[in-house]
Coordinates of C-alpha atoms in Angstrom, one line a residue:
X22 CA -26.8 15.6 -2.2
X23 CA -24.7 15.3 0.9
X24 CA -26.5 15.6 4.2
X25 CA -25.9 18.8 6.3
X26 CA -24.0 16.7 8.8
X27 CA -21.6 15.4 6.1
X28 CA -21.1 18.8 4.7
X29 CA -20.2 20.1 8.2
X30 CA -17.8 17.2 8.8
X31 CA -16.0 18.0 5.5
X32 CA -15.9 21.7 6.3
X33 CA -14.3 21.0 9.7
X34 CA -11.7 18.7 8.0
X35 CA -10.8 21.4 5.5
X36 CA -10.4 23.9 8.2
X37 CA -8.0 21.5 10.0
X38 CA -5.9 21.3 6.8
X39 CA -5.7 25.1 6.6
X40 CA -5.0 25.5 10.3
X41 CA -2.0 23.2 10.4
X42 CA -0.7 23.5 6.8
X43 CA 2.5 25.5 7.8
X44 CA 3.3 23.1 10.6
X45 CA 2.9 20.0 8.4
X46 CA 4.9 21.4 5.5
X47 CA 7.8 22.5 7.9
X48 CA 8.6 18.8 8.7
X49 CA 12.0 17.9 7.1
X50 CA 10.7 14.3 6.9
X51 CA 7.8 15.3 4.6
X52 CA 8.0 13.2 1.5
X53 CA 8.5 14.8 -1.9
X54 CA 7.0 12.3 -4.4
X55 CA 4.7 10.1 -2.4
X56 CA 1.0 10.6 -1.4
X57 CA 0.6 11.8 2.2
X58 CA -2.2 13.2 4.3
X59 CA -2.5 17.0 4.3
X60 CA -2.8 16.7 8.0
X61 CA -3.6 13.9 10.5
X62 CA -3.4 10.1 9.8
X63 CA -3.5 8.3 6.5
X64 CA -3.9 4.6 6.1
X65 CA -5.4 2.2 3.5
X66 CA -5.6 3.3 -0.2
X67 CA -9.2 3.0 -1.3
X68 CA -11.2 3.2 -4.6
X69 CA -8.3 3.1 -7.0
X70 CA -9.6 3.7 -10.5
X71 CA -8.9 5.3 -13.9
X72 CA -12.1 7.1 -14.7
X73 CA -12.8 9.6 -17.5
X74 CA -9.1 10.5 -18.1
X75 CA -7.9 10.7 -14.5
X76 CA -6.5 8.4 -11.9
X77 CA -8.4 8.5 -8.6
X78 CA -6.8 7.5 -5.3
X79 CA -8.9 7.7 -2.2
X80 CA -7.5 6.8 1.2
X81 CA -8.5 6.3 4.8
X82 CA -8.1 9.6 6.6
X83 CA -8.4 10.9 10.1
X84 CA -7.9 14.7 9.8
X85 CA -8.3 15.7 13.4
X86 CA -5.6 13.5 15.0
X87 CA -2.7 11.3 14.3
X88 CA -4.4 8.2 15.7
X89 CA -7.2 6.0 14.3
X90 CA -10.8 7.1 14.7
X91 CA -13.9 7.9 12.6
X92 CA -12.3 7.8 9.1
X93 CA -13.0 9.9 6.1
X94 CA -12.2 9.1 2.5
X95 CA -9.5 11.5 1.4
X96 CA -9.1 12.0 -2.3
X97 CA -6.3 12.7 -4.8
X98 CA -6.4 12.8 -8.6
X99 CA -3.8 12.7 -11.3
X100 CA -3.4 12.6 -15.1
X101 CA -0.1 10.8 -15.1
X102 CA 0.3 8.9 -11.8
X103 CA 3.1 11.3 -10.8
X104 CA 1.7 14.8 -10.3
X105 CA -1.3 14.7 -7.9
X106 CA -4.0 17.2 -7.0
X107 CA -5.8 17.0 -3.6
X108 CA -9.6 17.1 -3.8
X109 CA -12.1 17.7 -1.1
X110 CA -12.9 14.5 1.0
X111 CA -15.2 12.2 -0.9
X112 CA -16.9 10.7 2.2
X113 CA -17.2 11.7 5.8
X114 CA -18.8 9.8 8.8
X115 CA -22.3 11.3 9.1
X116 CA -25.2 8.7 8.7
X117 CA -26.6 6.0 11.0
X118 CA -24.8 3.4 8.9
X119 CA -21.3 5.0 9.0
X120 CA -21.3 7.4 11.9
X121 CA -18.1 5.9 13.4
X122 CA -16.2 5.7 10.1
X123 CA -16.3 5.3 6.4
X124 CA -14.0 2.3 6.3
X125 CA -12.1 0.9 3.3
X126 CA -13.5 -0.1 -0.1
X127 CA -13.3 0.3 -3.8
X128 CA -14.6 2.0 -6.9
X129 CA -16.1 1.0 -10.3
X130 CA -17.4 2.7 -13.4
X131 CA -21.1 1.9 -13.7
X132 CA -22.1 3.2 -17.1
X133 CA -20.3 6.5 -16.6
X134 CA -21.2 6.9 -12.9
X135 CA -18.2 6.7 -10.5
X136 CA -19.5 4.3 -7.8
X137 CA -17.8 3.8 -4.4
X138 CA -18.3 0.9 -2.1
X139 CA -17.2 1.1 1.5
X140 CA -17.8 -0.3 5.0
X141 CA -19.9 1.7 7.3
X142 CA -18.6 1.3 10.9
X143 CA -20.9 1.8 13.8
X144 CA -20.1 1.4 17.5
X145 CA -22.7 1.5 20.2
X146 CA -22.1 3.1 23.6
X147 CA -21.3 -0.3 25.1
X148 CA -18.7 -1.0 22.5
X149 CA -20.8 -3.3 20.3
X150 CA -19.8 -3.1 16.7
X151 CA -22.0 -3.1 13.6
X152 CA -20.9 -3.2 10.0
X153 CA -22.6 -2.3 6.8
X154 CA -21.4 -2.4 3.1
X155 CA -22.5 0.9 1.6
X156 CA -22.5 2.7 -1.8
X157 CA -22.0 6.3 -2.9
X158 CA -22.1 7.7 -6.5
X159 CA -20.7 10.7 -8.4
X160 CA -21.2 12.0 -11.9
X161 CA -18.2 14.4 -11.8
X162 CA -15.7 12.4 -9.7
X163 CA -15.6 15.1 -7.0
X164 CA -18.9 15.3 -5.3
X165 CA -20.4 12.0 -4.0
X166 CA -23.9 11.1 -2.8
X167 CA -24.4 8.3 -0.4
X168 CA -27.0 5.7 -1.4
X169 CA -27.0 3.8 1.9
X170 CA -26.5 0.1 2.7
X171 CA -26.4 -2.6 0.0
X172 CA -25.0 -5.6 2.0
X173 CA -25.9 -6.5 5.5
X174 CA -23.9 -8.9 7.7
X175 CA -24.6 -12.5 6.7
X176 CA -25.0 -15.3 9.2
X177 CA -21.8 -17.0 10.4
X178 CA -19.6 -13.9 10.7
X179 CA -18.7 -11.4 13.3
X180 CA -19.0 -7.7 12.8
X181 CA -15.3 -7.7 11.6
X182 CA -16.6 -7.8 8.0
X183 CA -15.2 -5.1 5.8
X184 CA -13.3 -3.7 2.9
X185 CA -15.5 -4.5 -0.2
X186 CA -13.6 -4.8 -3.5
X187 CA -16.0 -4.8 -6.5
X188 CA -15.3 -5.8 -10.1
X189 CA -17.2 -7.0 -13.2
X190 CA -16.9 -10.4 -14.8
X191 CA -18.9 -11.6 -17.7
X192 CA -21.6 -9.0 -17.3
X193 CA -22.1 -9.6 -13.6
X194 CA -20.7 -7.7 -10.6
X195 CA -18.8 -9.4 -7.9
X196 CA -17.7 -8.2 -4.4
X197 CA -15.1 -9.8 -2.2
X198 CA -15.1 -8.8 1.5
X199 CA -12.5 -9.5 4.3
X200 CA -14.1 -11.3 7.2
X201 CA -13.9 -13.1 10.5
X202 CA -16.0 -16.1 11.0
X203 CA -17.8 -16.8 14.2
X204 CA -15.1 -19.5 14.8
X205 CA -12.6 -16.6 14.6
X206 CA -11.1 -17.6 11.3
X207 CA -10.0 -15.1 8.6
X208 CA -12.0 -15.5 5.4
X209 CA -12.5 -13.9 2.0
X210 CA -16.2 -13.8 1.2
X211 CA -17.8 -13.5 -2.3
X212 CA -21.0 -11.9 -3.4
X213 CA -22.7 -11.5 -6.8
X214 CA -25.0 -8.8 -8.3
X215 CA -26.8 -7.8 -11.5
X216 CA -27.3 -4.2 -10.5
X217 CA -24.8 -3.3 -7.7
X218 CA -27.8 -2.8 -5.3
X219 CA -29.0 -6.4 -4.7
X220 CA -26.3 -8.9 -3.7
X221 CA -26.3 -12.7 -3.5
X222 CA -24.1 -14.2 -0.9
X223 CA -22.0 -17.0 -2.6
X224 CA -19.8 -17.8 0.4
X225 CA -16.2 -17.9 1.5
X226 CA -13.7 -18.5 -1.4
X227 CA -10.6 -18.8 0.9
X228 CA -9.7 -18.8 4.5
X229 CA -8.3 -20.8 7.4
X230 CA -10.0 -23.1 9.8
X231 CA -9.5 -23.0 13.6
X232 CA -7.6 -19.8 13.2
X233 CA -4.7 -21.6 11.6
X234 CA -4.1 -18.9 9.0
X235 CA -5.1 -15.7 10.9
X236 CA -8.1 -14.7 13.0
X237 CA -9.1 -11.9 10.6
X238 CA -8.5 -11.1 6.9
X239 CA -8.6 -7.6 5.6
X240 CA -8.4 -5.7 2.3
X241 CA -9.1 -8.6 -0.2
X242 CA -8.6 -8.0 -3.9
X243 CA -9.4 -10.5 -6.7
X244 CA -8.2 -10.0 -10.3
X245 CA -7.2 -12.0 -13.4
X246 CA -3.6 -11.9 -14.6
X247 CA -1.9 -14.0 -17.2
X248 CA -4.8 -16.5 -17.2
X249 CA -4.9 -17.0 -13.5
X250 CA -6.9 -15.6 -10.6
X251 CA -5.0 -13.7 -7.9
X252 CA -6.3 -13.1 -4.4
X253 CA -4.5 -10.4 -2.5
X254 CA -5.4 -10.3 1.2
X255 CA -4.1 -9.1 4.6
X256 CA -4.2 -11.9 7.3
X257 CA -4.0 -10.8 10.9
X258 CA -2.7 -13.3 13.5
X259 CA 0.1 -15.1 11.6
X260 CA 3.0 -16.1 13.8
X261 CA 6.6 -15.5 12.6
X262 CA 8.2 -18.4 10.7
X263 CA 11.9 -17.9 10.2
X264 CA 12.3 -14.8 7.9
X265 CA 8.5 -14.8 7.2
X266 CA 5.7 -12.9 8.9
X267 CA 7.9 -10.6 10.9
X268 CA 5.5 -7.6 10.9
X269 CA 2.5 -7.4 13.3
X270 CA 0.2 -8.1 10.3
X271 CA 0.9 -9.4 6.8
X272 CA 0.0 -8.6 3.2
X273 CA 0.3 -11.3 0.5
X274 CA -1.4 -13.3 -2.2
X275 CA -2.6 -16.6 -3.5
X276 CA -2.7 -17.7 -7.2
X277 CA -5.2 -20.1 -8.6
X278 CA -8.5 -20.5 -10.5
X279 CA -11.8 -19.1 -9.3
X280 CA -15.1 -20.8 -10.3
X281 CA -17.5 -17.8 -10.4
X282 CA -20.6 -20.0 -10.3
X283 CA -19.7 -22.1 -7.2
X284 CA -17.3 -19.8 -5.5
X285 CA -14.7 -22.5 -5.3
X286 CA -11.2 -21.1 -5.5
X287 CA -8.4 -23.6 -6.0
X288 CA -5.1 -21.9 -5.1
X289 CA -1.5 -22.4 -4.1
X290 CA 0.3 -21.2 -1.0
X291 CA 0.3 -17.7 0.5
X292 CA 3.2 -15.5 -0.5
X293 CA 4.2 -12.2 1.1
X294 CA 4.1 -9.2 -1.2
X295 CA 6.8 -7.1 0.6
X296 CA 9.7 -8.0 2.7
X297 CA 10.2 -4.7 4.5
X298 CA 8.9 -3.0 7.6
X299 CA 6.0 -0.9 6.4
X300 CA 3.6 -2.4 3.8
X301 CA -0.1 -3.2 4.3
X302 CA -3.6 -2.9 2.7
X303 CA -2.6 -3.0 -1.0
X304 CA -5.2 -2.4 -3.6
X305 CA -5.0 -2.8 -7.4
X306 CA -6.6 -1.2 -10.5
X307 CA -6.3 -1.4 -14.3
X308 CA -4.7 1.8 -15.8
X309 CA -5.3 3.4 -19.1
X310 CA -2.7 1.1 -20.7
X311 CA -4.3 -2.1 -19.4
X312 CA -1.6 -2.7 -16.8
X313 CA -2.5 -4.0 -13.3
X314 CA -1.2 -1.3 -10.9
X315 CA -1.0 -1.7 -7.1
X316 CA -0.6 0.9 -4.3
X317 CA -0.3 0.1 -0.6
X318 CA -0.2 1.8 2.7
X319 CA 3.4 2.5 3.8
X320 CA 2.5 1.4 7.3
X321 CA 1.2 -1.5 9.4
X322 CA -1.6 -1.3 11.9
X323 CA -0.5 -1.3 15.6
X324 CA 3.2 -1.4 14.6
X325 CA 5.0 1.5 16.3
X326 CA 2.4 4.0 14.8
X327 CA 2.6 6.3 17.8
X328 CA 6.4 6.6 17.6
X329 CA 6.8 8.3 14.2
X330 CA 8.7 11.6 14.4
X331 CA 6.2 13.1 12.0
X332 CA 3.5 13.1 14.7
X333 CA 5.2 16.2 16.2
X334 CA 4.2 18.0 12.9
X335 CA 0.6 16.7 13.0
X336 CA 0.8 14.1 10.3
X337 CA 1.7 10.4 9.9
X338 CA 2.0 7.7 7.2
X339 CA 2.0 7.7 3.4
X340 CA 1.3 5.5 0.4
X341 CA 3.8 3.5 -1.6
X342 CA 4.7 4.2 -5.2
X343 CA 2.4 2.8 -7.8
X344 CA 3.7 -0.6 -8.9
X345 CA 2.9 -2.6 -12.0
X346 CA 2.1 -6.2 -11.3
X347 CA 3.4 -9.0 -13.6
X348 CA 2.7 -12.7 -13.0
X349 CA 5.5 -15.0 -13.9
X350 CA 4.6 -18.5 -13.2
X351 CA 2.9 -18.2 -9.8
X352 CA 5.1 -15.3 -8.7
X353 CA 3.9 -11.7 -8.6
X354 CA 6.7 -9.3 -9.7
X355 CA 6.3 -5.6 -8.7
X356 CA 7.9 -2.9 -10.9
X357 CA 7.8 0.8 -10.3
X358 CA 5.6 2.3 -13.1
X359 CA 7.4 3.9 -16.0
X360 CA 5.8 7.3 -15.4
X361 CA 8.1 7.8 -12.4
X362 CA 10.8 8.6 -14.9
X363 CA 9.1 12.0 -15.4
X364 CA 10.6 12.9 -12.0
X365 CA 14.2 12.4 -13.0
X366 CA 16.9 15.0 -13.2
X367 CA 20.7 15.3 -12.6
X368 CA 21.5 11.9 -14.2
X369 CA 24.8 10.3 -13.2
X370 CA 26.4 7.1 -14.5
X371 CA 29.3 5.1 -13.2
X372 CA 29.8 2.1 -15.5
X373 CA 31.9 -1.0 -14.8
X374 CA 32.3 -0.4 -11.1
X375 CA 34.6 -2.9 -9.3
X376 CA 35.0 -2.9 -5.5
X377 CA 37.4 -5.1 -3.5
X378 CA 37.3 -5.1 0.3
X379 CA 36.5 -1.4 0.5
X380 CA 33.9 1.3 1.2
X381 CA 33.4 3.8 -1.6
X382 CA 31.3 6.9 -2.4
X383 CA 30.8 8.1 -6.0
X384 CA 30.7 11.6 -7.4
X385 CA 27.1 12.9 -7.7
X386 CA 25.6 9.9 -5.9
X387 CA 24.0 11.3 -2.8
X388 CA 20.8 13.1 -1.8
X389 CA 17.5 12.9 0.1
X390 CA 15.3 12.1 -3.0
X391 CA 17.2 9.7 -5.1
X392 CA 16.6 6.9 -7.6
X393 CA 19.5 4.3 -7.8
X394 CA 19.8 1.6 -10.4
X395 CA 22.5 -1.1 -10.2
X396 CA 22.6 -3.6 -13.1
X397 CA 24.7 -6.6 -13.9
X398 CA 25.6 -7.2 -10.3
X399 CA 28.1 -9.9 -9.5
X400 CA 30.3 -10.6 -6.5
X401 CA 31.5 -12.6 -3.6
X402 CA 31.0 -12.3 0.2
X403 CA 28.6 -9.5 1.3
X404 CA 27.8 -6.4 -0.7
X405 CA 26.0 -3.5 0.9
X406 CA 24.6 0.0 0.3
X407 CA 24.5 2.4 3.2
X408 CA 22.1 5.3 3.2
X409 CA 22.4 8.4 5.4
X410 CA 24.0 6.4 8.2
X411 CA 20.6 5.0 9.1
X412 CA 19.4 2.3 6.7
X413 CA 21.4 -0.3 4.7
X414 CA 20.6 -3.0 2.2
X415 CA 23.0 -6.0 1.8
X416 CA 23.2 -9.2 -0.1
X417 CA 25.2 -12.3 0.9
X418 CA 26.3 -14.0 -2.3
X419 CA 27.2 -17.2 -0.4
X420 CA 24.1 -17.5 1.9
X421 CA 21.8 -16.1 -0.8
X422 CA 20.2 -13.7 1.7
X423 CA 19.0 -10.2 1.1
X424 CA 18.7 -7.9 4.2
X425 CA 17.3 -4.5 4.9
X426 CA 18.5 -3.0 8.2
X427 CA 17.7 0.3 9.9
X428 CA 17.9 2.2 13.1
X429 CA 14.6 1.8 14.8
X430 CA 12.7 5.1 15.3
X431 CA 10.7 3.4 18.1
X432 CA 13.5 1.7 20.1
X433 CA 16.2 4.3 20.6
X434 CA 18.1 3.6 17.4
X435 CA 18.4 -0.1 18.0
X436 CA 19.2 -2.0 14.8
X437 CA 16.4 -4.1 13.3
X438 CA 16.2 -6.0 10.1
X439 CA 14.0 -7.8 7.6
X440 CA 15.3 -10.6 5.3
X441 CA 14.4 -13.0 2.5
X442 CA 16.1 -15.7 0.5
X443 CA 17.1 -14.7 -3.0
X444 CA 18.9 -17.3 -5.2
X445 CA 20.7 -14.6 -7.1
X446 CA 21.0 -10.8 -7.3
X447 CA 21.5 -9.1 -10.7
X448 CA 19.5 -5.8 -10.3
X449 CA 18.8 -3.3 -7.5
X450 CA 16.3 -0.5 -8.2
X451 CA 16.0 1.8 -5.2
X452 CA 13.8 4.8 -4.5
X453 CA 14.7 7.1 -1.6
X454 CA 12.3 9.9 -0.5
X455 CA 13.5 11.9 2.5
X456 CA 12.1 9.3 5.0
X457 CA 11.1 6.3 2.9
X458 CA 12.9 3.7 0.9
X459 CA 11.5 1.1 -1.6
X460 CA 13.9 -1.4 -3.0
X461 CA 13.0 -3.6 -6.1
X462 CA 15.3 -6.6 -6.6
X463 CA 15.7 -8.4 -9.9
X464 CA 13.1 -6.4 -11.8
X465 CA 10.6 -6.8 -8.9
X466 CA 11.1 -10.4 -7.9
X467 CA 11.3 -9.2 -4.2
X468 CA 10.6 -5.8 -2.7
X469 CA 11.5 -4.1 0.6
X470 CA 9.6 -1.1 1.8
X471 CA 10.4 1.0 4.9
X472 CA 10.3 4.3 6.6
X473 CA 13.5 5.7 8.2
X474 CA 14.4 8.9 9.9
X475 CA 17.8 10.6 10.0
X476 CA 19.4 14.0 10.3
X477 CA 18.1 16.5 7.8
X478 CA 21.6 17.4 6.5
X479 CA 22.7 13.8 6.0
X480 CA 22.8 12.8 2.3
X481 CA 25.5 10.2 2.2
X482 CA 25.2 7.0 0.2
X483 CA 28.1 4.5 0.2
X484 CA 28.9 1.1 -1.2
X485 CA 30.8 -1.6 0.6
X486 CA 32.0 -5.2 0.1
X487 CA 34.0 -7.5 2.4
X488 CA 35.2 -9.4 -0.7
X489 CA 34.4 -8.1 -4.2
X490 CA 31.5 -6.7 -6.2
X491 CA 31.0 -5.4 -9.7
X492 CA 28.0 -3.5 -11.2
X493 CA 26.9 -0.6 -13.4
X494 CA 25.5 2.3 -11.4
X495 CA 23.0 5.0 -12.4
X496 CA 21.6 7.7 -10.2
X497 CA 18.9 10.4 -10.6
X498 CA 17.6 13.1 -8.4
X499 CA 13.8 12.8 -8.2
X500 CA 11.5 15.8 -8.4

């Protein structure tokens, strides 16, 4: 049973949704096929799980303002990963162990009981932070009962100790937590349990020393894929290196082998998951078909968050499209899940396109909610795609550089860009959704994710080369 205080908090949140629904929905930048908050601020996806025939996506939610604060767990469900239904909030800050926020976490199926793990955030009047790893359960997937604290802060770490991801391996439960050591190094810390209530601290499986790979790690996720153990994590405090680490905080992964008995994780180098402007706090799950699927927050903490035009309509941020993960060698490929094809209509094809030192638009290739697929790409010089006179993607065939450029919504339209090296380009798969873009290159070898804001009536898409380019072009309107 929920406490009276939690029931009251949820009631107030639902009243906020009703109060501002018309304002939120009037925003021309509202997305059409991505998950967004009904009002207020959305950040990390939480508790991704396929449970009893439905997909559950929870998320960090501040319903009362478009800035961070005492977070709720918002909740969406779906039967197909495409059409979503909003549920009542699953968790609200209400108890001594989570009164300043039900922070990020995960979900597991414990013998038919949907079980959530999350970080309870507590701040004293003098600013001192306390952190607790907590559990909540549900028999119907809608109403949740908090069970309290299951992991207290171990020695050697600051109170920046959060985001528990729980999974089962060989009949034992494991939990990995993002942490900051007392030496101010980012760490991923492993625990083990037989019953989900009592946890053994195994120790840090990965992390820097002397702050040389971030002063804090957030949102860890461990899973097995193609015979290897992948650790996804979000380091804070990395300095830019050439084209790498250009956002305020990063999201990426290691690939290796985890010894579950000793906690030793032998792994390779860190690789960024996304090359764009807005991508953070990814979490994965296994879907009904056994695929490893990832969803992330289409945002980055402390990066121009207060400048989004949507704030005027009392909402901010969204989640990325669900992406299937495939490990090829030690490289994670990300591919938009096949179910997104359910959204397609108004199909247009332009086969055997050849451009030579020109800018061209194609009949039927425009819109605010568009899927573009370019295959068998070849060319010389620089080839680019321009969207709504705001954002462009280009590839330099000689320099082997892919670039996403946009007009900054935080710096008076100044041009800003993100780049990566790409040895060849043969496929571009692009999803445009009113004010977001996700670009998958070479069947997911590299991905760029970004928000952009332009005039409502602008639907132009053009293709340009300063030398020559050839490709097959397909376009669909989505939803």
